[in-house]
């Protein structure tokens, strides 16, 4: 088990502790004020901020929530925050970028992305939006959009066969990114859910392009625009998922198969993957840029602020 | 129930009554002459012409065959010519354009397109071709191609989520346009049929582009080139249809679901839909223009005239 | 039964007998030497070279392994080398080009491609690689890439509806080319297998573009990059195959259907097919060129030489 170390990065969405104190909250209309008040009350559960103080120095300890291992010519990147259903914090996005860059260069033939515990990933940690309540909304939203864009660009450019092992339910960006994988295996316990518009948001991860292309616009829009949750089997019938395995045998079957595939000529697999993606790489980068531009405008909208607050409020009452 | 009113439009394919009288028929080869004779004999059933005399004035009564209603943030456009299986006349094409433009601007979140009675739509009313028997073939075919192009362009540019509720069998252009919808629900009684080449014609509604993209060329061409009729379930398996419901519960299930979807943030849905379509909008307009150009040439061909006449003749014998 | 005659073509990959004698083998590293030794030992089974001596003259007898017939407005091109599972030699590639060019110009409405015997085709005859052991590797690989590119270009440009009747298992290029057909019928006995990377090679036949478009990247890459063999039914569910028939009734059902389709207006079918393909024809030619460029580099690699040798060695032991 080899864990990567990573250079200290300034946290984009949690630049300081100001966002947790309501006293410095910027003046604004009532809706946003309520939003700020609400998210401020969530501070205790925001574990992600606790590990990223500015005094931690340039040389960080190993990543806590993104774990990287290599065996049998296969490098695995695992989201490892099971208590939070592998919700992805800003720090984890940075770690994913570093992990993918390392895996792209190591001597493995195949890279696998998966989650630990019951979930594949519950998607973007909504507490990432908390920082939007703090000072410079324009600046923070721009930085957040840049982070998102960098993550997705890294998936687009990944040079080797990239396999998703969807071990359980997937939400939001963990679903949309599946369109950029070369093979997607899923447990029959997995569901795919992209409830963007119930949160006032729009699709990312190049899904606005890849999903209609894979599933047709009529299936893609019900997921991405109307927020329909689908099962792994339904996603498999439409080509988003390669194959579904019974949860009981999921790990064994997936890894048996991948170890076999890893015996193919590694250069042929790498070059073949690039051949499949080459004709749309430029397009994918343009789509990503546009999705991030549109998404940033959404984050700054009243509609989005009200919808996220409503969601978090309902969740807190459960 | 709110019905739209619309400005009077000059009828493109029925510019005057000349086409109904065989005496002024242009001279030409025997095949076309027979064609003209035959379509002339159909006059009594051409109800579409009866409501569009040149003396009806600029201010028309409400549309008879395209009905528009709004409720629960959903605007519905219904083809309402059940006695003719919702076959689309030239006037109805004009009404559809006006209805879509109105729905795009109203305050609804979702627009639904459906048919009344047993059929979704039997497609282009073949009696539209009758006018081809009259005077200026070149001019009339150009006007007809323009009308078709305008209808399809209006679908391409529609700015909000557009849902088809396919309540029964669909034929021709009512099928090909489905590729431009964002979600397609179908009754299990519905079939999809595009018998273009048996009528000497070629695909429209951007289906030459959307169908291969959605279903793959091997499924698309069997429908569009060979005229294979498929069931709603087969279309669903290939992604052209989002979901199929038992006919008995079709209306209840579709509307329950749509009312739920209409609660999502309307701006996010509108912008999300545009994001999904933006990367191919220019392409779709180019495809539409090319299909209309090619289609117009077909309409003027002997092959098409002979095939349409043969079809109408067989139909009349039934 | 009409068999085409064809002008004598210089054999690209078997320019002379030198490749069968180990004495003139070029010096090189041990791996390639073993490769050359091995393929040299295969000479007796290389029937394809026996019919193509330089002294055969410009006017050849009829093609032995590519048979062309016409009936009921349908022209059929059949791979007819059942004893070798319809493996495609260099000569057969040339014959296929000539057959397609003839079928594109004759008065048939539909062209069908099929195989005789138990197999549809086992793909590229690996003994084609034998010539790589001879003199001028650079030159031979360039000529081979040109042949491949010409074959695929001919499929891309084919002007009429092109139907594959996949009568049995298909391997390699006989699978990848299916993405360029307009309709694909398969026996339920058929399987589709593209084990490129186990041979150190990369996909061709435009499959790097058509397969992800038809099936989605997650299904396409498992086939093309990992070499997963799929059944006709699986391919049908993903849209690569139009319909699967029981092997017992395959021929009867396919031909009954095709004879019916051939009654549609031939010009409408031809123009409709071109409409469906027109928007991506330029793209397909670019993809073909790139696949051949990349493929040629692969053929010259040590990885590929070692993998092919290993495969042939295993096969010889069976």
Tab-separated table of N, CA and C in Angstrom, chain C residues 81-215:
chain	number	residue	atom	x	y	z
C	81	UNK	N	-13.420	-18.353	-48.249
C	81	UNK	CA	-12.206	-19.083	-47.908
C	81	UNK	C	-12.503	-19.827	-46.602
C	82	UNK	N	-13.555	-20.651	-46.629
C	82	UNK	CA	-14.068	-21.238	-45.379
C	82	UNK	C	-13.055	-22.112	-44.653
C	83	UNK	N	-12.169	-22.753	-45.397
C	83	UNK	CA	-11.199	-23.632	-44.733
C	83	UNK	C	-10.273	-22.833	-43.820
C	84	UNK	N	-10.113	-21.542	-44.115
C	84	UNK	CA	-9.287	-20.665	-43.269
C	84	UNK	C	-10.165	-19.671	-42.514
C	85	UNK	N	-11.425	-20.057	-42.270
C	85	UNK	CA	-12.364	-19.198	-41.533
C	85	UNK	C	-12.467	-17.815	-42.166
C	86	UNK	N	-12.344	-17.776	-43.475
C	86	UNK	CA	-12.432	-16.513	-44.228
C	86	UNK	C	-11.438	-15.450	-43.750
C	87	UNK	N	-10.268	-15.909	-43.316
C	87	UNK	CA	-9.191	-14.961	-43.003
C	87	UNK	C	-8.838	-14.206	-44.281
C	88	UNK	N	-8.560	-12.910	-44.121
C	88	UNK	CA	-8.409	-12.041	-45.292
C	88	UNK	C	-6.945	-11.833	-45.654
C	89	UNK	N	-6.560	-12.324	-46.825
C	89	UNK	CA	-5.198	-12.132	-47.306
C	89	UNK	C	-5.089	-10.772	-48.016
C	90	UNK	N	-3.858	-10.396	-48.342
C	90	UNK	CA	-3.635	-9.150	-49.070
C	90	UNK	C	-4.384	-9.143	-50.398
C	91	UNK	N	-4.337	-10.301	-51.066
C	91	UNK	CA	-5.051	-10.396	-52.340
C	91	UNK	C	-6.549	-10.173	-52.164
C	92	UNK	N	-7.083	-10.744	-51.072
C	92	UNK	CA	-8.521	-10.594	-50.829
C	92	UNK	C	-8.884	-9.129	-50.549
C	93	UNK	N	-7.996	-8.416	-49.843
C	93	UNK	CA	-8.254	-6.975	-49.638
C	93	UNK	C	-8.407	-6.269	-50.987
C	94	UNK	N	-7.504	-6.600	-51.904
C	94	UNK	CA	-7.567	-5.980	-53.231
C	94	UNK	C	-8.873	-6.364	-53.936
C	95	UNK	N	-9.245	-7.637	-53.779
C	95	UNK	CA	-10.479	-8.101	-54.424
C	95	UNK	C	-11.713	-7.431	-53.820
C	96	UNK	N	-11.679	-7.219	-52.514
C	96	UNK	CA	-12.818	-6.564	-51.857
C	96	UNK	C	-12.993	-5.141	-52.393
C	97	UNK	N	-11.875	-4.445	-52.560
C	97	UNK	CA	-11.943	-3.083	-53.113
C	97	UNK	C	-12.589	-3.106	-54.494
C	98	UNK	N	-12.116	-4.035	-55.331
C	98	UNK	CA	-12.667	-4.115	-56.691
C	98	UNK	C	-14.148	-4.497	-56.670
C	99	UNK	N	-14.509	-5.408	-55.786
C	99	UNK	CA	-15.905	-5.845	-55.700
C	99	UNK	C	-16.802	-4.694	-55.250
C	100	UNK	N	-16.346	-3.931	-54.251
C	100	UNK	CA	-17.156	-2.808	-53.769
C	100	UNK	C	-17.314	-1.747	-54.849
C	101	UNK	N	-16.242	-1.487	-55.566
C	101	UNK	CA	-16.326	-0.468	-56.621
C	101	UNK	C	-17.314	-0.913	-57.709
C	102	UNK	N	-17.289	-2.219	-58.021
C	102	UNK	CA	-18.229	-2.729	-59.028
C	102	UNK	C	-19.668	-2.667	-58.518
C	103	UNK	N	-19.872	-3.070	-57.260
C	103	UNK	CA	-21.226	-3.075	-56.697
C	103	UNK	C	-21.785	-1.664	-56.571
C	104	UNK	N	-20.904	-0.710	-56.310
C	104	UNK	CA	-21.349	0.679	-56.186
C	104	UNK	C	-21.886	1.236	-57.484
C	105	UNK	N	-21.425	0.631	-58.592
C	105	UNK	CA	-21.816	1.153	-59.908
C	105	UNK	C	-22.882	0.315	-60.603
C	106	UNK	N	-23.106	-0.918	-60.146
C	106	UNK	CA	-24.074	-1.746	-60.865
C	106	UNK	C	-25.505	-1.259	-60.575
C	107	UNK	N	-26.487	-1.964	-61.146
C	107	UNK	CA	-27.864	-1.469	-61.000
C	107	UNK	C	-28.621	-2.064	-59.822
C	108	UNK	N	-27.886	-2.628	-58.872
C	108	UNK	CA	-28.544	-3.175	-57.686
C	108	UNK	C	-28.927	-2.035	-56.731
C	109	UNK	N	-29.891	-2.309	-55.846
C	109	UNK	CA	-30.337	-1.297	-54.886
C	109	UNK	C	-29.608	-1.416	-53.552
C	110	UNK	N	-29.217	-2.635	-53.216
C	110	UNK	CA	-28.604	-2.923	-51.917
C	110	UNK	C	-27.403	-3.824	-52.134
C	111	UNK	N	-26.349	-3.640	-51.357
C	111	UNK	CA	-25.191	-4.530	-51.400
C	111	UNK	C	-25.048	-5.233	-50.053
C	112	UNK	N	-24.820	-6.544	-50.125
C	112	UNK	CA	-24.692	-7.359	-48.914
C	112	UNK	C	-23.290	-7.946	-48.852
C	113	UNK	N	-22.723	-7.936	-47.659
C	113	UNK	CA	-21.394	-8.496	-47.422
C	113	UNK	C	-21.569	-9.658	-46.452
C	114	UNK	N	-21.009	-10.807	-46.793
C	114	UNK	CA	-21.197	-11.957	-45.909
C	114	UNK	C	-20.020	-12.928	-46.045
C	115	UNK	N	-20.074	-14.034	-45.298
C	115	UNK	CA	-19.019	-15.033	-45.354
C	115	UNK	C	-19.594	-16.398	-45.661
C	116	UNK	N	-18.790	-17.271	-46.218
C	116	UNK	CA	-19.261	-18.628	-46.494
C	116	UNK	C	-18.765	-19.562	-45.400
C	117	UNK	N	-19.561	-20.577	-45.099
C	117	UNK	CA	-19.159	-21.540	-44.080
C	117	UNK	C	-19.534	-21.091	-42.682
C	118	UNK	N	-18.774	-21.557	-41.706
C	118	UNK	CA	-19.128	-21.332	-40.305
C	118	UNK	C	-18.785	-19.928	-39.804
C	119	UNK	N	-17.745	-19.330	-40.372
C	119	UNK	CA	-17.298	-18.023	-39.912
C	119	UNK	C	-17.785	-16.899	-40.827
C	120	UNK	N	-17.982	-15.726	-40.241
C	120	UNK	CA	-18.123	-14.519	-41.062
C	120	UNK	C	-16.727	-14.188	-41.577
C	121	UNK	N	-15.797	-13.943	-40.660
C	121	UNK	CA	-14.388	-13.812	-41.027
C	121	UNK	C	-13.543	-13.805	-39.757
C	122	UNK	N	-12.404	-14.483	-39.839
C	122	UNK	CA	-11.477	-14.457	-38.703
C	122	UNK	C	-10.539	-13.261	-38.792
C	123	UNK	N	-10.838	-12.337	-39.718
C	123	UNK	CA	-10.076	-11.086	-39.762
C	123	UNK	C	-8.826	-11.156	-40.610
C	124	UNK	N	-7.941	-10.245	-40.334
C	124	UNK	CA	-6.688	-10.158	-41.063
C	124	UNK	C	-5.903	-11.461	-40.947
C	125	UNK	N	-5.525	-12.043	-42.073
C	125	UNK	CA	-4.714	-13.258	-42.026
C	125	UNK	C	-3.355	-12.896	-41.436
C	126	UNK	N	-3.059	-13.468	-40.264
C	126	UNK	CA	-1.832	-13.052	-39.574
C	126	UNK	C	-0.586	-13.390	-40.365
C	127	UNK	N	-0.724	-14.305	-41.296
C	127	UNK	CA	0.450	-14.617	-42.115
C	127	UNK	C	0.795	-13.418	-43.006
C	128	UNK	N	-0.127	-12.464	-43.117
C	128	UNK	CA	0.211	-11.215	-43.810
C	128	UNK	C	1.421	-10.552	-43.160
C	129	UNK	N	1.578	-10.802	-41.866
C	129	UNK	CA	2.693	-10.184	-41.154
C	129	UNK	C	4.021	-10.855	-41.471
C	130	UNK	N	3.931	-11.996	-42.089
C	130	UNK	CA	5.149	-12.753	-42.385
C	130	UNK	C	6.136	-11.900	-43.175
C	131	UNK	N	5.614	-11.163	-44.127
C	131	UNK	CA	6.500	-10.386	-44.990
C	131	UNK	C	7.311	-9.366	-44.206
C	132	UNK	N	6.802	-9.026	-42.995
C	132	UNK	CA	7.553	-8.064	-42.185
C	132	UNK	C	8.924	-8.610	-41.821
C	133	UNK	N	9.048	-9.897	-41.928
C	133	UNK	CA	10.338	-10.500	-41.605
C	133	UNK	C	11.349	-10.315	-42.732
C	134	UNK	N	10.853	-9.930	-43.890
C	134	UNK	CA	11.751	-9.802	-45.042
C	134	UNK	C	12.416	-8.437	-45.073
C	135	UNK	N	13.017	-8.149	-46.197
C	135	UNK	CA	13.882	-7.001	-46.368
C	135	UNK	C	13.493	-5.667	-45.795
C	136	UNK	N	12.772	-4.886	-46.571
C	136	UNK	CA	12.619	-3.477	-46.256
C	136	UNK	C	11.380	-3.240	-45.394
C	137	UNK	N	11.581	-3.318	-44.085
C	137	UNK	CA	10.449	-3.209	-43.167
C	137	UNK	C	9.683	-1.912	-43.351
C	138	UNK	N	10.439	-0.816	-43.450
C	138	UNK	CA	9.806	0.497	-43.588
C	138	UNK	C	8.867	0.529	-44.791
C	139	UNK	N	9.400	0.045	-45.908
C	139	UNK	CA	8.642	0.103	-47.160
C	139	UNK	C	7.423	-0.820	-47.118
C	140	UNK	N	7.635	-2.029	-46.608
C	140	UNK	CA	6.527	-2.984	-46.593
C	140	UNK	C	5.408	-2.522	-45.664
C	141	UNK	N	5.802	-1.982	-44.517
C	141	UNK	CA	4.766	-1.537	-43.588
C	141	UNK	C	3.996	-0.358	-44.174
C	142	UNK	N	4.701	0.470	-44.934
C	142	UNK	CA	4.009	1.595	-45.554
C	142	UNK	C	3.007	1.097	-46.593
C	143	UNK	N	3.433	0.113	-47.389
C	143	UNK	CA	2.524	-0.428	-48.402
C	143	UNK	C	1.321	-1.122	-47.759
C	144	UNK	N	1.587	-1.828	-46.669
C	144	UNK	CA	0.487	-2.505	-45.984
C	144	UNK	C	-0.507	-1.497	-45.422
C	145	UNK	N	0.017	-0.431	-44.823
C	145	UNK	CA	-0.859	0.604	-44.271
C	145	UNK	C	-1.676	1.252	-45.375
C	146	UNK	N	-1.056	1.409	-46.546
C	146	UNK	CA	-1.789	1.988	-47.676
C	146	UNK	C	-2.925	1.071	-48.138
C	147	UNK	N	-2.617	-0.240	-48.181
C	147	UNK	CA	-3.672	-1.186	-48.560
C	147	UNK	C	-4.840	-1.113	-47.585
C	148	UNK	N	-4.521	-1.161	-46.305
C	148	UNK	CA	-5.562	-1.079	-45.278
C	148	UNK	C	-6.368	0.197	-45.447
C	149	UNK	N	-5.657	1.299	-45.633
C	149	UNK	CA	-6.342	2.587	-45.759
C	149	UNK	C	-7.271	2.611	-46.979
C	150	UNK	N	-6.821	2.009	-48.066
C	150	UNK	CA	-7.649	1.964	-49.279
C	150	UNK	C	-8.913	1.137	-49.084
C	151	UNK	N	-8.756	0.008	-48.418
C	151	UNK	CA	-9.931	-0.834	-48.162
C	151	UNK	C	-10.957	-0.056	-47.343
C	152	UNK	N	-10.503	0.540	-46.260
C	152	UNK	CA	-11.429	1.234	-45.361
C	152	UNK	C	-12.039	2.450	-46.054
C	153	UNK	N	-11.223	3.183	-46.805
C	153	UNK	CA	-11.766	4.323	-47.569
C	153	UNK	C	-12.881	3.878	-48.521
C	154	UNK	N	-12.700	2.688	-49.115
C	154	UNK	CA	-13.716	2.200	-50.045
C	154	UNK	C	-15.030	1.912	-49.320
C	155	UNK	N	-14.943	1.391	-48.114
C	155	UNK	CA	-16.164	1.196	-47.318
C	155	UNK	C	-16.797	2.548	-46.967
C	156	UNK	N	-15.964	3.510	-46.549
C	156	UNK	CA	-16.493	4.835	-46.177
C	156	UNK	C	-17.255	5.464	-47.337
C	157	UNK	N	-16.697	5.328	-48.533
C	157	UNK	CA	-17.279	6.005	-49.702
C	157	UNK	C	-18.362	5.203	-50.405
C	158	UNK	N	-18.659	4.018	-49.931
C	158	UNK	CA	-19.613	3.183	-50.665
C	158	UNK	C	-20.952	3.899	-50.766
C	159	UNK	N	-21.499	4.029	-51.990
C	159	UNK	CA	-22.606	4.970	-52.194
C	159	UNK	C	-24.008	4.437	-51.938
C	160	UNK	N	-24.160	3.133	-51.731
C	160	UNK	CA	-25.509	2.547	-51.564
C	160	UNK	C	-25.644	1.928	-50.179
C	161	UNK	N	-26.891	1.576	-49.807
C	161	UNK	CA	-27.058	0.847	-48.543
C	161	UNK	C	-26.212	-0.417	-48.525
C	162	UNK	N	-25.442	-0.579	-47.472
C	162	UNK	CA	-24.512	-1.703	-47.343
C	162	UNK	C	-24.902	-2.511	-46.108
C	163	UNK	N	-25.223	-3.771	-46.334
C	163	UNK	CA	-25.734	-4.625	-45.260
C	163	UNK	C	-24.727	-5.741	-44.986
C	164	UNK	N	-24.422	-5.973	-43.703
C	164	UNK	CA	-23.595	-7.118	-43.339
C	164	UNK	C	-24.501	-8.242	-42.861
C	165	UNK	N	-24.299	-9.428	-43.414
C	165	UNK	CA	-25.000	-10.624	-42.934
C	165	UNK	C	-23.949	-11.464	-42.211
C	166	UNK	N	-23.857	-11.255	-40.904
C	166	UNK	CA	-22.789	-11.869	-40.104
C	166	UNK	C	-23.229	-13.276	-39.731
C	167	UNK	N	-22.823	-14.231	-40.582
C	167	UNK	CA	-23.301	-15.603	-40.492
C	167	UNK	C	-22.640	-16.428	-39.395
C	168	UNK	N	-21.587	-15.895	-38.792
C	168	UNK	CA	-20.879	-16.634	-37.740
C	168	UNK	C	-19.872	-15.729	-37.070
C	169	UNK	N	-18.956	-16.318	-36.296
C	169	UNK	CA	-17.994	-15.485	-35.553
C	169	UNK	C	-17.230	-14.522	-36.453
C	170	UNK	N	-16.950	-13.345	-35.900
C	170	UNK	CA	-16.203	-12.306	-36.608
C	170	UNK	C	-15.063	-11.843	-35.714
C	171	UNK	N	-13.899	-11.599	-36.334
C	171	UNK	CA	-12.708	-11.216	-35.580
C	171	UNK	C	-12.027	-10.036	-36.259
C	172	UNK	N	-11.437	-9.169	-35.470
C	172	UNK	CA	-10.573	-8.108	-35.977
C	172	UNK	C	-11.243	-7.161	-36.939
C	173	UNK	N	-10.628	-6.983	-38.089
C	173	UNK	CA	-11.111	-5.971	-39.029
C	173	UNK	C	-12.511	-6.293	-39.550
C	174	UNK	N	-12.905	-7.561	-39.525
C	174	UNK	CA	-14.270	-7.885	-39.962
C	174	UNK	C	-15.290	-7.382	-38.943
C	175	UNK	N	-14.854	-7.157	-37.729
C	175	UNK	CA	-15.706	-6.559	-36.698
C	175	UNK	C	-15.672	-5.036	-36.792
C	176	UNK	N	-14.455	-4.490	-36.864
C	176	UNK	CA	-14.340	-3.026	-36.799
C	176	UNK	C	-15.039	-2.352	-37.968
C	177	UNK	N	-15.020	-3.012	-39.143
C	177	UNK	CA	-15.674	-2.423	-40.317
C	177	UNK	C	-17.193	-2.353	-40.167
C	178	UNK	N	-17.760	-3.133	-39.239
C	178	UNK	CA	-19.219	-3.144	-39.090
C	178	UNK	C	-19.778	-1.752	-38.787
C	179	UNK	N	-18.967	-0.909	-38.153
C	179	UNK	CA	-19.405	0.456	-37.851
C	179	UNK	C	-19.633	1.301	-39.091
C	180	UNK	N	-19.185	0.813	-40.247
C	180	UNK	CA	-19.373	1.540	-41.505
C	180	UNK	C	-20.527	0.974	-42.338
C	181	UNK	N	-21.171	-0.078	-41.827
C	181	UNK	CA	-22.319	-0.659	-42.545
C	181	UNK	C	-23.594	0.079	-42.157
C	182	UNK	N	-24.580	-0.033	-43.036
C	182	UNK	CA	-25.848	0.646	-42.767
C	182	UNK	C	-26.825	-0.232	-42.006
C	183	UNK	N	-26.659	-1.512	-42.137
C	183	UNK	CA	-27.478	-2.448	-41.367
C	183	UNK	C	-26.645	-3.701	-41.155
C	184	UNK	N	-26.733	-4.279	-39.958
C	184	UNK	CA	-25.933	-5.457	-39.622
C	184	UNK	C	-26.854	-6.523	-39.030
C	185	UNK	N	-27.066	-7.613	-39.767
C	185	UNK	CA	-27.827	-8.740	-39.247
C	185	UNK	C	-26.840	-9.820	-38.808
C	186	UNK	N	-27.139	-10.461	-37.683
C	186	UNK	CA	-26.209	-11.483	-37.197
C	186	UNK	C	-26.938	-12.737	-36.771
C	187	UNK	N	-26.295	-13.854	-37.022
C	187	UNK	CA	-26.746	-15.124	-36.468
C	187	UNK	C	-26.484	-15.120	-34.970
C	188	UNK	N	-27.326	-15.829	-34.209
C	188	UNK	CA	-27.085	-15.879	-32.752
C	188	UNK	C	-25.847	-16.713	-32.418
C	189	UNK	N	-25.260	-17.307	-33.425
C	189	UNK	CA	-24.008	-18.047	-33.247
C	189	UNK	C	-22.798	-17.126	-33.364
C	190	UNK	N	-23.019	-15.905	-33.833
C	190	UNK	CA	-21.899	-14.986	-34.071
C	190	UNK	C	-21.363	-14.406	-32.760
C	191	UNK	N	-20.064	-14.226	-32.733
C	191	UNK	CA	-19.416	-13.460	-31.670
C	191	UNK	C	-18.539	-12.409	-32.336
C	192	UNK	N	-18.260	-11.343	-31.609
C	192	UNK	CA	-17.429	-10.267	-32.145
C	192	UNK	C	-16.204	-10.119	-31.250
C	193	UNK	N	-15.029	-10.201	-31.851
C	193	UNK	CA	-13.800	-10.239	-31.061
C	193	UNK	C	-12.732	-9.356	-31.719
C	194	UNK	N	-12.178	-8.434	-30.965
C	194	UNK	CA	-11.136	-7.535	-31.494
C	194	UNK	C	-9.928	-7.527	-30.546
C	195	UNK	N	-9.147	-8.599	-30.606
C	195	UNK	CA	-8.037	-8.756	-29.652
C	195	UNK	C	-6.768	-8.034	-30.111
C	196	UNK	N	-6.901	-6.727	-30.388
C	196	UNK	CA	-5.752	-5.985	-30.914
C	196	UNK	C	-4.588	-5.908	-29.929
C	197	UNK	N	-4.904	-5.523	-28.696
C	197	UNK	CA	-3.793	-5.221	-27.778
C	197	UNK	C	-3.071	-6.482	-27.304
C	198	UNK	N	-3.718	-7.644	-27.427
C	198	UNK	CA	-2.983	-8.877	-27.093
C	198	UNK	C	-1.960	-9.187	-28.180
C	199	UNK	N	-2.100	-8.527	-29.328
C	199	UNK	CA	-1.143	-8.674	-30.430
C	199	UNK	C	-0.291	-7.420	-30.596
C	200	UNK	N	-0.338	-6.543	-29.586
C	200	UNK	CA	0.492	-5.337	-29.642
C	200	UNK	C	-0.009	-4.308	-30.637
C	201	UNK	N	-1.253	-4.459	-31.088
C	201	UNK	CA	-1.774	-3.598	-32.143
C	201	UNK	C	-2.876	-2.662	-31.658
C	202	UNK	N	-3.341	-1.806	-32.551
C	202	UNK	CA	-4.365	-0.824	-32.203
C	202	UNK	C	-5.533	-0.942	-33.192
C	203	UNK	N	-6.712	-0.408	-32.824
C	203	UNK	CA	-7.915	-0.577	-33.646
C	203	UNK	C	-7.811	0.107	-35.008
C	204	UNK	N	-8.521	-0.469	-36.001
C	204	UNK	CA	-8.632	0.133	-37.336
C	204	UNK	C	-10.078	0.120	-37.809
C	205	UNK	N	-10.265	0.350	-39.110
C	205	UNK	CA	-11.605	0.298	-39.685
C	205	UNK	C	-12.496	1.427	-39.199
C	206	UNK	N	-11.883	2.490	-38.685
C	206	UNK	CA	-12.597	3.645	-38.109
C	206	UNK	C	-13.265	3.303	-36.789
C	207	UNK	N	-12.984	2.111	-36.243
C	207	UNK	CA	-13.658	1.712	-35.004
C	207	UNK	C	-13.283	2.609	-33.824
C	208	UNK	N	-12.104	3.234	-33.871
C	208	UNK	CA	-11.734	4.118	-32.753
C	208	UNK	C	-12.696	5.303	-32.670
C	209	UNK	N	-13.357	5.581	-33.796
C	209	UNK	CA	-14.356	6.647	-33.826
C	209	UNK	C	-15.783	6.091	-33.789
C	210	UNK	N	-16.074	5.080	-34.620
C	210	UNK	CA	-17.462	4.609	-34.732
C	210	UNK	C	-17.923	3.841	-33.486
C	211	UNK	N	-17.052	3.035	-32.910
C	211	UNK	CA	-17.497	2.217	-31.778
C	211	UNK	C	-17.852	3.063	-30.550
C	212	UNK	N	-17.002	4.010	-30.141
C	212	UNK	CA	-17.427	4.857	-29.003
C	212	UNK	C	-18.708	5.621	-29.324
C	213	UNK	N	-18.868	6.023	-30.594
C	213	UNK	CA	-20.068	6.767	-30.965
C	213	UNK	C	-21.302	5.869	-30.882
C	214	UNK	N	-21.163	4.637	-31.295
C	214	UNK	CA	-22.306	3.721	-31.321
C	214	UNK	C	-22.607	3.182	-29.922
C	215	UNK	N	-21.567	2.752	-29.215
C	215	UNK	CA	-21.773	2.016	-27.964
C	215	UNK	C	-21.455	2.817	-26.722
